[in-house]
Coordinates of C-alpha atoms (C1' of nucleotides) in Angstrom, one line a residue:
Chain A
M18 CA -24.3 78.5 67.6
K19 CA -23.7 75.2 69.8
T20 CA -20.3 74.6 71.2
Q21 CA -19.0 71.4 69.8
E22 CA -22.4 69.6 69.5
N23 CA -21.6 68.2 66.0
Q24 CA -18.3 67.5 66.4
S25 CA -19.1 63.9 64.9
E26 CA -22.5 62.8 63.7
E27 CA -22.6 59.7 66.1
R28 CA -23.1 62.2 69.1
V29 CA -26.2 61.0 70.7
S30 CA -28.2 62.0 73.8
N31 CA -28.1 59.9 76.8
R32 CA -32.1 59.9 76.2
Q33 CA -31.6 58.1 73.0
V34 CA -28.7 55.6 74.8
L35 CA -31.4 54.6 77.3
I36 CA -34.0 53.8 74.7
N37 CA -31.3 51.8 72.7
A38 CA -30.6 49.7 75.7
T39 CA -34.1 49.2 76.7
L40 CA -34.3 47.7 72.8
D41 CA -31.6 45.4 73.4
A42 CA -32.3 44.4 76.6
I43 CA -36.0 43.4 75.5
A44 CA -34.6 41.7 72.2
E45 CA -32.4 39.8 74.0
I46 CA -33.9 38.9 77.7
G47 CA -37.5 39.8 77.1
L48 CA -39.7 42.4 78.7
I49 CA -40.1 40.5 82.0
R50 CA -36.5 40.6 82.7
T51 CA -35.7 44.1 81.4
S52 CA -35.3 45.9 84.9
V53 CA -33.9 49.1 85.7
S54 CA -30.8 47.6 86.6
E55 CA -30.4 45.9 83.4
I56 CA -31.1 49.2 81.2
I57 CA -28.5 51.2 83.1
E58 CA -25.7 48.7 82.8
R59 CA -26.3 48.3 79.4
A60 CA -26.5 52.0 78.7
G61 CA -23.3 52.6 81.0
L62 CA -25.2 55.1 83.0
S63 CA -26.3 55.8 86.5
R64 CA -29.5 54.7 88.1
G65 CA -31.1 58.2 88.1
M66 CA -31.1 58.6 84.2
I67 CA -34.5 56.9 83.6
H68 CA -36.0 59.3 86.1
L69 CA -34.4 62.2 84.9
H70 CA -35.0 61.8 81.3
F71 CA -38.3 59.9 81.5
N72 CA -39.7 60.3 84.8
G73 CA -39.9 56.6 85.5
K74 CA -39.4 53.5 84.0
P75 CA -42.9 52.8 82.4
N76 CA -42.5 56.1 80.5
L77 CA -39.3 55.0 79.0
I78 CA -40.5 51.5 77.7
V79 CA -43.6 53.6 76.0
E80 CA -40.8 55.8 74.2
A81 CA -38.9 52.8 73.2
A82 CA -42.0 51.3 71.7
R83 CA -42.6 54.7 69.9
Y84 CA -39.2 54.5 68.8
A85 CA -39.2 50.9 67.4
S86 CA -42.5 51.9 65.5
E87 CA -41.3 54.7 63.7
Q88 CA -38.2 52.7 62.8
Y89 CA -40.2 50.0 61.4
Y90 CA -42.3 52.6 59.5
Q91 CA -39.3 54.2 58.0
I92 CA -38.0 50.9 56.6
L93 CA -41.5 50.1 55.3
H94 CA -41.5 53.4 53.2
E95 CA -37.9 52.9 52.2
N96 CA -39.1 49.6 50.6
I97 CA -41.8 50.5 48.8
Q98 CA -40.4 53.6 47.5
G99 CA -41.2 54.1 43.5
A100 CA -43.4 51.2 43.5
E101 CA -46.6 53.2 44.7
S102 CA -48.1 53.7 41.5
N103 CA -48.4 49.9 40.4
P104 CA -50.6 47.9 42.8
A105 CA -49.2 44.5 42.1
R106 CA -45.5 46.0 42.5
L107 CA -46.5 48.0 45.6
I108 CA -47.7 44.2 47.1
E109 CA -44.7 42.4 46.1
A110 CA -42.4 45.3 47.2
I111 CA -44.3 45.3 50.7
V112 CA -43.9 41.5 51.2
R113 CA -40.5 41.4 50.0
G114 CA -39.5 44.3 52.2
D115 CA -41.5 42.6 55.2
L116 CA -39.7 39.3 54.6
G117 CA -36.2 40.9 54.0
P118 CA -33.4 41.1 56.8
K119 CA -33.7 44.9 57.5
S120 CA -37.1 44.2 58.7
L121 CA -37.4 40.5 59.7
N122 CA -34.5 39.8 61.8
T123 CA -34.1 38.4 65.4
R124 CA -33.9 41.9 66.9
N125 CA -36.6 43.3 65.5
V126 CA -38.9 40.4 66.0
S127 CA -38.4 39.8 69.4
I128 CA -39.0 43.6 70.2
W129 CA -42.2 43.4 68.0
Y130 CA -43.5 40.2 69.8
E131 CA -42.9 41.5 73.3
F132 CA -44.6 44.8 72.8
R133 CA -47.5 43.1 71.1
G134 CA -48.1 41.0 74.1
A135 CA -47.5 43.7 76.6
A136 CA -50.1 46.0 74.4
R137 CA -52.9 43.8 75.9
N138 CA -52.3 45.2 79.3
D139 CA -50.7 48.5 78.8
A140 CA -52.7 51.3 76.7
G141 CA -49.5 53.3 76.3
I142 CA -47.9 50.6 74.5
A143 CA -50.8 49.6 72.5
A144 CA -51.0 53.0 70.9
Y145 CA -47.6 52.4 69.0
S146 CA -48.5 48.5 68.6
D147 CA -51.3 49.3 66.5
T148 CA -50.1 52.3 64.5
R149 CA -47.7 49.5 62.6
D150 CA -50.8 47.2 61.5
A151 CA -53.1 50.4 60.9
G152 CA -50.7 51.8 58.1
L153 CA -49.7 48.5 56.5
R154 CA -53.2 47.5 56.4
D155 CA -54.5 50.6 54.6
L156 CA -51.5 50.2 52.2
L157 CA -52.4 46.6 51.4
R158 CA -56.1 47.2 50.9
D159 CA -55.8 50.2 48.5
A160 CA -53.4 48.2 46.5
A161 CA -55.5 45.1 46.5
F162 CA -58.7 46.9 45.5
A163 CA -56.7 48.5 42.8
L164 CA -55.7 45.1 41.6
A165 CA -59.4 43.6 41.9
E166 CA -60.8 46.2 39.9
R167 CA -58.2 45.6 37.2
E168 CA -58.6 42.0 37.0
G169 CA -62.3 42.8 37.0
A170 CA -63.5 41.0 40.0
S171 CA -67.2 41.1 40.7
D172 CA -66.9 42.8 44.2
P173 CA -63.7 44.2 44.6
A174 CA -63.9 45.8 47.7
A175 CA -65.0 42.4 49.4
I176 CA -61.8 41.0 47.8
A177 CA -59.7 43.8 48.9
R178 CA -60.8 43.4 52.3
D179 CA -60.2 39.6 52.5
M180 CA -57.0 39.8 50.8
S181 CA -55.4 42.5 52.7
F182 CA -56.5 40.9 55.8
G183 CA -55.2 37.8 54.9
L184 CA -51.8 39.0 53.6
M185 CA -51.4 40.7 56.8
A186 CA -52.1 37.6 58.7
L187 CA -49.9 35.4 56.6
L188 CA -47.0 38.0 57.1
E189 CA -47.9 37.9 61.0
G190 CA -47.5 34.1 60.9
M191 CA -44.3 34.4 59.1
W192 CA -42.7 36.6 61.5
T193 CA -44.1 34.4 64.6
D194 CA -42.7 31.5 62.6
F195 CA -39.1 33.4 62.4
M196 CA -39.1 34.2 65.8
L197 CA -39.5 30.5 67.2
H198 CA -37.0 29.0 64.6
P199 CA -34.5 32.0 63.3
Q200 CA -32.1 29.4 62.1
S201 CA -34.1 27.3 60.0
F202 CA -36.4 29.7 58.6
D203 CA -36.2 30.0 54.9
R204 CA -36.9 33.6 53.5
Q205 CA -37.3 32.1 50.0
M206 CA -39.6 29.6 50.9
A207 CA -41.7 32.2 52.7
E208 CA -42.0 34.8 49.6
R209 CA -43.0 31.8 47.6
I210 CA -46.0 31.0 50.0
M211 CA -46.9 34.6 50.0
F212 CA -46.8 34.6 46.0
R213 CA -48.6 31.3 45.7
Y214 CA -51.5 32.8 47.9
L215 CA -51.3 35.9 45.8
S216 CA -51.6 34.2 42.6
G217 CA -54.3 32.1 43.7
T218 CA -56.4 35.2 43.7
W219 CA -54.7 37.5 41.0
P220 CA -53.1 34.7 38.3
N221 CA -53.0 37.6 35.7
S222 CA -50.5 39.5 38.1
F223 CA -48.7 37.0 40.3
D224 CA -46.8 33.6 39.9
V225 CA -45.1 31.9 42.9
S226 CA -41.9 34.0 41.9
G227 CA -43.8 37.5 42.3
V228 CA -45.1 39.9 40.0
I229 CA -45.6 38.7 36.3
S230 CA -43.6 41.0 34.1
P231 CA -45.6 41.9 30.8
Chain B
M26 CA -60.2 1.8 98.8
K27 CA -59.8 5.7 99.2
T28 CA -61.8 7.3 102.0
Q29 CA -64.3 10.0 100.6
E30 CA -62.2 11.0 97.9
N31 CA -64.9 10.6 95.1
Q32 CA -67.7 11.9 97.0
S33 CA -68.2 14.1 94.2
E34 CA -66.4 14.4 90.8
E35 CA -65.5 17.9 90.9
R36 CA -63.1 17.3 93.8
V37 CA -59.6 18.5 92.5
S38 CA -56.4 18.8 93.8
N39 CA -54.8 21.6 95.1
R40 CA -52.1 20.9 92.5
Q41 CA -54.6 21.4 89.7
V42 CA -56.0 24.5 91.6
L43 CA -52.7 26.2 91.6
I44 CA -52.4 25.6 87.8
N45 CA -55.7 26.8 86.8
A46 CA -55.2 29.9 89.1
T47 CA -51.6 30.4 87.1
L48 CA -53.3 29.7 83.9
D49 CA -55.9 32.7 84.8
A50 CA -53.7 35.1 86.0
I51 CA -51.5 34.7 82.9
A52 CA -54.4 35.1 80.7
E53 CA -56.0 38.2 82.6
I54 CA -52.8 40.0 83.6
G55 CA -49.9 38.8 81.5
L56 CA -46.9 36.7 82.8
I57 CA -45.0 39.5 83.9
R58 CA -47.3 40.6 86.5
T59 CA -48.1 36.7 87.6
S60 CA -46.6 36.6 91.1
V61 CA -46.6 34.1 93.5
S62 CA -48.7 36.3 95.6
E63 CA -51.2 36.8 92.7
I64 CA -51.5 33.0 92.1
I65 CA -52.0 31.8 95.8
E66 CA -54.4 34.6 96.1
R67 CA -56.4 33.5 92.9
A68 CA -55.9 29.9 94.4
G69 CA -57.2 31.0 97.8
L70 CA -54.3 28.9 99.3
S71 CA -51.3 29.4 101.2
R72 CA -48.0 30.9 100.1
G73 CA -46.2 27.6 100.9
M74 CA -48.2 25.4 98.6
I75 CA -46.3 26.5 95.4
H76 CA -43.1 25.1 97.0
L77 CA -44.8 21.8 98.3
H78 CA -46.4 21.0 95.0
F79 CA -44.1 22.2 92.4
N80 CA -40.7 23.1 94.2
G81 CA -40.7 26.5 93.2
K82 CA -42.7 29.1 90.6
P83 CA -40.6 28.0 87.7
N84 CA -41.8 24.8 87.8
L85 CA -45.3 25.8 88.2
I86 CA -45.2 27.9 85.3
V87 CA -43.8 24.9 83.2
E88 CA -46.3 22.8 84.4
A89 CA -49.0 25.2 83.4
A90 CA -47.8 25.1 79.9
R91 CA -47.7 21.5 79.7
Y92 CA -51.3 21.6 80.9
A93 CA -52.6 24.4 78.2
S94 CA -50.8 22.4 75.6
E95 CA -52.7 19.1 76.5
Q96 CA -55.9 20.8 76.8
Y97 CA -55.2 22.5 73.2
Y98 CA -54.4 18.9 71.9
Q99 CA -57.5 17.3 73.4
I100 CA -59.7 19.9 71.6
L101 CA -58.0 19.5 68.3
H102 CA -58.8 15.9 68.4
E103 CA -62.0 16.0 69.4
N104 CA -62.4 18.7 66.2
I105 CA -60.9 16.4 63.7
Q106 CA -62.8 13.0 64.9
G107 CA -64.6 11.4 62.1
A108 CA -62.7 13.6 59.6
E109 CA -59.5 11.8 59.3
S110 CA -60.0 9.8 56.1
N111 CA -60.9 12.4 53.7
P112 CA -58.0 14.7 53.4
A113 CA -59.9 18.0 52.3
R114 CA -62.7 17.3 55.3
L115 CA -59.8 16.9 57.8
I116 CA -58.4 20.6 56.8
E117 CA -61.6 21.9 56.9
A118 CA -61.9 20.3 60.3
I119 CA -58.8 21.8 61.7
V120 CA -59.4 25.3 60.0
R121 CA -62.9 25.3 61.4
G122 CA -61.9 24.0 64.9
D123 CA -58.9 26.4 65.4
L124 CA -61.0 29.4 64.5
G125 CA -64.0 28.0 66.5
P126 CA -65.1 29.4 70.0
K127 CA -63.6 26.2 71.9
S128 CA -60.2 27.0 70.8
L129 CA -60.5 30.4 69.6
N130 CA -61.2 32.6 72.7
T131 CA -59.6 35.3 74.9
R132 CA -58.5 33.1 77.3
N133 CA -56.7 30.4 75.1
V134 CA -55.2 33.1 73.0
S135 CA -53.4 35.3 75.8
I136 CA -52.4 32.3 77.4
W137 CA -50.9 30.9 74.3
Y138 CA -49.5 34.3 73.3
E139 CA -47.5 34.2 76.5
F140 CA -46.2 31.3 76.7
R141 CA -45.3 31.7 73.1
G142 CA -43.0 34.7 74.1
A143 CA -41.5 33.2 77.1
A144 CA -40.6 30.4 75.2
R145 CA -37.7 32.1 73.6
N146 CA -35.9 32.6 76.9
D147 CA -37.3 29.4 78.9
A148 CA -36.5 26.0 77.5
G149 CA -38.9 24.2 79.9
I150 CA -41.7 26.6 78.5
A151 CA -40.3 26.0 74.8
A152 CA -40.9 22.1 74.8
Y153 CA -44.8 22.6 75.4
S154 CA -44.9 25.4 73.2
D155 CA -43.3 23.7 70.2
T156 CA -45.3 20.6 70.1
R157 CA -48.8 22.2 69.5
D158 CA -47.2 23.2 66.0
A159 CA -45.2 20.0 65.5
G160 CA -48.5 18.0 65.8
L161 CA -50.8 20.4 64.0
R162 CA -48.0 21.0 61.2
D163 CA -47.9 16.8 60.7
L164 CA -51.4 16.6 60.1
L165 CA -51.8 19.5 57.7
R166 CA -48.7 18.3 55.9
D167 CA -49.9 14.6 55.3
A168 CA -53.4 15.8 54.2
A169 CA -52.0 18.5 52.0
F170 CA -50.1 15.9 50.5
A171 CA -52.9 13.4 49.9
L172 CA -54.8 16.2 48.1
A173 CA -52.1 17.2 46.1
E174 CA -51.7 13.9 44.6
R175 CA -55.4 13.5 44.1
E176 CA -55.6 16.6 42.1
G177 CA -52.6 15.5 40.2
A178 CA -50.2 18.1 41.4
S179 CA -46.7 17.8 39.5
D180 CA -44.9 18.1 42.7
P181 CA -47.1 17.0 45.7
A182 CA -44.6 17.0 48.3
A183 CA -43.4 20.9 47.3
I184 CA -46.9 21.8 47.4
A185 CA -47.9 20.2 50.7
R186 CA -44.9 21.7 52.4
D187 CA -45.9 25.1 51.2
M188 CA -49.4 24.8 51.9
S189 CA -49.1 23.1 55.3
F190 CA -46.7 25.8 56.2
G191 CA -48.5 28.7 54.8
L192 CA -52.0 27.3 56.4
M193 CA -50.1 27.2 59.8
A194 CA -48.9 30.9 59.4
L195 CA -52.2 32.2 58.3
L196 CA -53.8 30.6 61.5
E197 CA -51.2 32.0 63.7
G198 CA -52.2 35.6 62.2
M199 CA -55.9 34.9 63.0
W200 CA -55.1 34.3 66.5
T201 CA -53.2 37.1 66.8
D202 CA -55.6 39.4 65.3
F203 CA -58.1 37.8 67.7
M204 CA -55.7 38.6 70.6
L205 CA -55.4 42.3 69.7
H206 CA -59.0 42.9 68.5
P207 CA -61.3 40.3 70.3
Q208 CA -64.3 42.4 70.0
S209 CA -64.2 43.1 66.1
F210 CA -62.7 39.8 65.1
D211 CA -64.9 38.2 62.5
R212 CA -64.9 34.2 62.4
Q213 CA -66.9 33.9 59.3
M214 CA -64.6 36.2 57.5
A215 CA -61.8 34.6 58.8
E216 CA -62.8 31.1 57.6
R217 CA -63.7 32.7 54.3
I218 CA -60.0 33.9 54.1
M219 CA -58.8 30.5 54.9
F220 CA -61.0 28.7 52.1
R221 CA -60.2 31.2 49.5
Y222 CA -56.9 30.6 50.1
L223 CA -57.4 26.7 50.1
S224 CA -59.5 27.3 46.9
G225 CA -56.9 29.2 45.2
T226 CA -54.5 26.0 45.2
W227 CA -57.4 23.4 45.4
P228 CA -60.1 24.7 43.2
N229 CA -61.5 21.2 42.6
S230 CA -61.9 20.5 46.6
F231 CA -62.7 23.7 48.2
D232 CA -64.6 27.1 47.3
V233 CA -64.8 30.0 49.7
S234 CA -67.4 28.3 51.9
G235 CA -65.4 25.2 52.8
V236 CA -65.3 21.8 51.1
I237 CA -67.1 21.4 47.9
S238 CA -69.5 18.7 48.1
P239 CA -69.9 16.2 45.2
Chain C
dC21 C1' -58.6 5.2 118.9
dA22 C1' -53.8 6.4 118.9
dG23 C1' -50.0 7.1 116.1
dA24 C1' -47.9 8.3 111.9
dA25 C1' -47.9 10.3 107.6
dT26 C1' -49.3 13.8 104.6
dA27 C1' -51.3 18.1 103.6
dA28 C1' -51.5 23.2 104.4
dT29 C1' -50.2 27.2 106.9
dG30 C1' -48.4 31.9 107.0
dG31 C1' -44.8 34.4 108.4
dA32 C1' -39.4 35.3 108.2
dC33 C1' -35.8 35.8 105.1
dG34 C1' -32.5 38.1 101.8
dA35 C1' -32.7 39.4 97.1
dT36 C1' -34.2 42.7 93.8
dT37 C1' -37.6 45.9 92.3
dG38 C1' -38.7 50.9 90.5
dT39 C1' -38.5 55.8 92.7
dC40 C1' -36.2 59.5 94.2
dC41 C1' -33.3 62.9 95.9
dA42 C1' -28.9 65.2 98.1
dT43 C1' -24.7 65.4 96.0
dT44 C1' -20.8 66.0 92.4
dT45 C1' -19.8 66.6 87.6
dT46 C1' -19.9 69.3 83.2
dG47 C1' -21.1 72.9 80.3
dT48 C1' -22.3 77.5 79.1
dG49 C1' -22.5 82.7 79.3
dA50 C1' -21.1 86.9 81.3
Chain D
dT23 C1' -11.8 83.0 85.1
dC24 C1' -15.9 82.9 88.0
dA25 C1' -20.9 82.1 88.5
dC26 C1' -24.7 79.8 87.3
dA27 C1' -27.5 76.1 85.2
dA28 C1' -27.9 71.7 83.4
dA29 C1' -26.5 67.0 83.5
dA30 C1' -25.2 62.9 85.5
dT31 C1' -24.1 60.4 89.6
dG32 C1' -25.0 56.4 93.3
dG33 C1' -27.0 55.2 97.2
dA34 C1' -31.0 55.2 100.6
dC35 C1' -35.8 54.0 100.7
dA36 C1' -40.3 51.2 100.8
dA37 C1' -42.2 47.8 98.2
dT38 C1' -42.4 43.4 96.5
dC39 C1' -40.3 39.6 94.8
dG40 C1' -39.6 34.0 95.2
dT41 C1' -38.1 30.7 98.6
dC42 C1' -38.4 28.0 102.4
dC43 C1' -39.2 26.2 107.0
dA44 C1' -41.4 25.7 111.7
dT45 C1' -45.7 24.9 112.8
dT46 C1' -50.4 23.2 112.7
dA47 C1' -54.2 20.5 110.7
dT48 C1' -56.0 16.8 108.3
dT49 C1' -56.3 12.4 106.7
dC50 C1' -54.5 7.4 106.5
dT51 C1' -53.2 3.3 108.8
dG52 C1' -52.9 -0.1 112.1

DNA sequence: CAGAATAATGGACGATTGTCCATTTTGTGA
DNA sequence: TCACAAAATGGACAATCGTCCATTATTCTG
């Protein structure tokens, strides 16, 4: 029975406006220079709003981290939809998704890197910075285990542990390289390197271009 | 003809004291909270020294980045000494060195990560943040090329490009993981993952424990 | 030893930080 | 339409930021 709340879908609360402005600022000028003045100017709102909605700047930063983490997860699960049943296809979907423009873009990578660094000295941010890893790692490990078993490895658990860890680390490195050189980064090359790695361990499931179709 | 300059080897200029204090602060509390007050307190010097020796804080930060970069390089070259002639041994030395406690420790990793992030918005820092990569990448690419040729790959240049890029990215990822979980990080596991990757591409030169001795 | 040059001090300075509240504006229900 | 509640404003505030300079201490030179 709200009045004209939903006259339009794009009606967003000022709370969310502040979060978006904060993430924009972090992406563009970094956490160091993201001041209250900077945020409220980008948001087009008044100074007191941060205190009203978040009880101070630190809380706003944490909420922005939570939101960014949720966004990443949502895209991840969209990427892997339909591939969950086949471990090789699942890994392929994760890799391609994580290197695709919806995940790997200047804004996301900058935000991710800034929060990562801040997490070292901020428990509140650390909570939402770690979740990304945990969820992704579990997905990869389970898929790697299934794959190792299927290919008849002697110790599938060990392989799964090493490979999920290695894939995570390699993706990390790709993101870092993208952050440092966004204009020269080559997505195709990045994917090829990932699949070369995968085919080295599971030559029956992968080649340099991805999953081998039967 | 200096007076009592070298009465003891550990006599260091206050310029260097400031750089060390800056790096300590960055490692422990991060770049955001590394203020002039914080630095001079750690250095045990007076407020004006930063302006006297560096003409302002920004310059001090850049000089600290340069020094950290030089330190990293020095350790790198110590690590690979004697292994330059054999490409497989050279890669092994780089990998083991980069994952060893002289390079990969809490202080170094924190500093490296902070400068990496700052480089995005600071050209002065970017210069010394990039050099590490450039030098390391060249070393790896040349070794990878020699190895690819020796193992008779069809396109050694392509292999060398992919592998040097992949090795860099994988090491990046290892460093990041160490930064996030320094207490649970497993150096042996990290090395094994690196060598598993290498043996996937060059099974005649590497196995999971390192270079294969003839 | 005297004099000059250099190194070091520590506080003053304006600018900017984040917090918070008195006030005004907007929205809602009687 | 009126009265009340909620949302939003924007400036005051103390604290801290980085800069810079007048002053003092130290070192080097002749």
